[in-house]
C-alpha positions as a LaTeX table, in Angstrom:
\begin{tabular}{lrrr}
\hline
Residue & $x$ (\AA) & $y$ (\AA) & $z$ (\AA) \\
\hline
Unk1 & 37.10 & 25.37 & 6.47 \\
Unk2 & 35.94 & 22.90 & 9.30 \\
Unk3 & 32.20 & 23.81 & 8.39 \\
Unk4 & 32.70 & 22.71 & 5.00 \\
Unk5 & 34.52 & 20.04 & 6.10 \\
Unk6 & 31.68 & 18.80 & 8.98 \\
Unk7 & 29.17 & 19.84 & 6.53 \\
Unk8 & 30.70 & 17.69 & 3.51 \\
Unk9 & 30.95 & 14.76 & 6.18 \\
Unk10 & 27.24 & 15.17 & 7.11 \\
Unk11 & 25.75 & 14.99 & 3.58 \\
Unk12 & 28.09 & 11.83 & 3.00 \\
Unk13 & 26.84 & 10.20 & 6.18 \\
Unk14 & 23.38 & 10.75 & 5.00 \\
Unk15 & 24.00 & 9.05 & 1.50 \\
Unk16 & 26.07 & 6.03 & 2.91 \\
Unk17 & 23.40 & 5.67 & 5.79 \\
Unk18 & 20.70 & 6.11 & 3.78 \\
Unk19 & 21.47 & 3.70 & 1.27 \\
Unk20 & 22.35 & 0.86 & 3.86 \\
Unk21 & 19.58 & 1.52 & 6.04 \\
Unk22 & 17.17 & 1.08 & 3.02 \\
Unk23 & 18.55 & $-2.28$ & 1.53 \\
Unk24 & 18.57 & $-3.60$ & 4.84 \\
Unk25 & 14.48 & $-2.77$ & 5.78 \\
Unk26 & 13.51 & $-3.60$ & 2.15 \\
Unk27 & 15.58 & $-7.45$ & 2.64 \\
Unk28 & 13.41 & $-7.57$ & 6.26 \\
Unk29 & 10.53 & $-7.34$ & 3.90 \\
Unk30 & 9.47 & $-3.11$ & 4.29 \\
Unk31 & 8.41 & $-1.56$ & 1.43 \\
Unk32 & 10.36 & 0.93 & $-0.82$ \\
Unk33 & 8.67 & 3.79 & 0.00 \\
Unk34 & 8.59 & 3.22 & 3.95 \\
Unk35 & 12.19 & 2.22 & 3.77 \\
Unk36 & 12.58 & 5.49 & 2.21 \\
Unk37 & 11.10 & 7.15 & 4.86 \\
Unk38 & 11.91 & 5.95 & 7.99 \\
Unk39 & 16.05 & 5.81 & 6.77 \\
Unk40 & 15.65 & 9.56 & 5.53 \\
Unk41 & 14.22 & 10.50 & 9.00 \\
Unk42 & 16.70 & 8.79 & 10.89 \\
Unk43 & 19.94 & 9.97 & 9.21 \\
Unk44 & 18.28 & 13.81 & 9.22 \\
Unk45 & 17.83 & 12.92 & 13.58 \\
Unk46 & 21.11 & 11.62 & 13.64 \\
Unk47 & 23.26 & 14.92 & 11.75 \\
Unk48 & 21.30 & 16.99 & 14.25 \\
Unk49 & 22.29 & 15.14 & 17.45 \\
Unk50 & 25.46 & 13.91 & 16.27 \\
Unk51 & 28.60 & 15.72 & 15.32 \\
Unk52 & 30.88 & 15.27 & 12.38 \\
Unk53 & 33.48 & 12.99 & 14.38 \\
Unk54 & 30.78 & 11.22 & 16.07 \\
Unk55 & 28.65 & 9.54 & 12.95 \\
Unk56 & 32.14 & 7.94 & 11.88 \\
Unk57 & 32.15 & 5.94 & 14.69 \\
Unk58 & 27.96 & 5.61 & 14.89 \\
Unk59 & 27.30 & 2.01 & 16.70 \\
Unk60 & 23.86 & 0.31 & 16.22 \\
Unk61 & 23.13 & 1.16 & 19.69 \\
Unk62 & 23.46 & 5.06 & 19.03 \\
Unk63 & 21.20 & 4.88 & 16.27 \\
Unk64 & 18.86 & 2.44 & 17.30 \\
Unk65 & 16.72 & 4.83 & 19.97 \\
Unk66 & 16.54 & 7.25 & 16.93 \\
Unk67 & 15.57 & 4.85 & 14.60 \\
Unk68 & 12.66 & 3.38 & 16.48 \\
Unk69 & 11.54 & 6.82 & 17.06 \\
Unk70 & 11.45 & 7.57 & 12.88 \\
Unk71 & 9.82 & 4.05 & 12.52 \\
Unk72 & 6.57 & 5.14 & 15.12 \\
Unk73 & 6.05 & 8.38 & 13.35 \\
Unk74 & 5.80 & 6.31 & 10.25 \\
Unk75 & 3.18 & 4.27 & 11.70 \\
Unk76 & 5.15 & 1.06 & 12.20 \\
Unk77 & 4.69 & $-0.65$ & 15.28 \\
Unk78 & 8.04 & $-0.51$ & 17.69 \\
\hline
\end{tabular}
């Protein structure tokens, strides 16, 4: 039951995230498609080195290091 439950939270995360992350980069002027990418990659980085309890109370510091990470594999300069 707690896997389904952690799992459940996960995939969640990884919608809400997703969706914020990509408004905000597309209203700092990224495109659609990088916003896409570099938001997808760093909500997939964070459910691996996060746990369940610790994504509901992500900061913008926690996700920052992994976020600047995504953006250099995508080619954008950090």
């Amino acid at each position: 039951m707690q896997k389904g439950f952690e799992d459940g939270l996960k995939t969640s995360f990884v919608e809400s995230f997703g969706e914020s992350c990509r408004t905000a980069a597309e209203g700092s002027g990224a495109s659609a498609d990088l916003a896409v990418k570099v938001c997808k990659c760093t909500a997939d980085e964070l459910i691996k080195k996060y746990s369940a309890s610790e994504l509901i109370g992500l900061s913008p510091e926690m996700a920052a290091p992994v976020m600047k990470v995504c953006a250099a594999k995508s080619g954008l300069p950090v």
